[in-house]
C-alpha positions in Angstrom: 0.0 0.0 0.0 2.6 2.6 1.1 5.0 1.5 -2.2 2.8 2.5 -4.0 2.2 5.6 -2.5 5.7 6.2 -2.9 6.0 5.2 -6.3 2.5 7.9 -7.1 4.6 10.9 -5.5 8.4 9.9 -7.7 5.9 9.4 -10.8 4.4 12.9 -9.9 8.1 14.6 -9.3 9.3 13.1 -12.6 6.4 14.7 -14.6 6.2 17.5 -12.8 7.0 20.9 -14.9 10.7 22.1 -14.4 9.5 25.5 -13.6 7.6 24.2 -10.9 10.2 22.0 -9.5 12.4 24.8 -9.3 10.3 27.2 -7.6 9.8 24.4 -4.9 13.0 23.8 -4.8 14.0 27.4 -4.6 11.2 27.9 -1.8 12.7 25.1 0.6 16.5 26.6 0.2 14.4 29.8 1.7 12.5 28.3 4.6 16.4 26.4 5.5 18.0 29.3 5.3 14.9 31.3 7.5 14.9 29.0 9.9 18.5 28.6 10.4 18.9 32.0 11.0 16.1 32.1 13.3 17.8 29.4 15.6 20.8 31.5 16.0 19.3 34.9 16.4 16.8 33.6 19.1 19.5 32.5 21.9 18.9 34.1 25.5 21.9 36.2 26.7 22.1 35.3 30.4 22.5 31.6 30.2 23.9 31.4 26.3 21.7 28.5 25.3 19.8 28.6 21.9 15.7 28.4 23.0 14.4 27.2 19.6 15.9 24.0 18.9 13.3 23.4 17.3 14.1 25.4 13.9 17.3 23.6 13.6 15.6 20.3 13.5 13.5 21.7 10.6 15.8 23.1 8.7 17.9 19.6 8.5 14.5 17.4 8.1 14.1 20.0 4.8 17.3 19.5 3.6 16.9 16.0 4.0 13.5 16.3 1.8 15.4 18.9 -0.7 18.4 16.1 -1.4 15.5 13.5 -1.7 13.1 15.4 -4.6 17.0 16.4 -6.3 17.6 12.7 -5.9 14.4 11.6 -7.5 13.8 14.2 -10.3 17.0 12.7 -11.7 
């Protein structure tokens, strides 16, 4: 059930129009890069600990996701 699930959403990316791909691809570099920056703006002075972990773990799940559509379109 789930394989082919998986193979609905590679057949989707493969057909998809390059203009699109690269605008969703373009858009994910933006949120990593946004929420990257957030993580290490957002760290409280006094005890010099980084309070939204949170952004990091995002922004490495989407590169994770970007590498994987890159990987696929091919």
């Amino acid at each position: 059930m789930f394989k082919s699930y998986y193979y609905q959403i590679v057949n989707f990316i493969q057909e998809m129009n390059p203009t699109w791909f690269i605008m969703i691809w373009l858009g994910l570099v933006v949120v990593i890069l946004l929420s990257v920056m957030t993580f290490f703006k957002e760290n409280s002075k006094e005890n010099k600990k980084f309070v939204k972990a949170s952004m990091l773990i995002l922004a490495i799940l989407l590169f994770a996701l970007l590498v994987w559509l890159t990987y696929v379109r091919k």
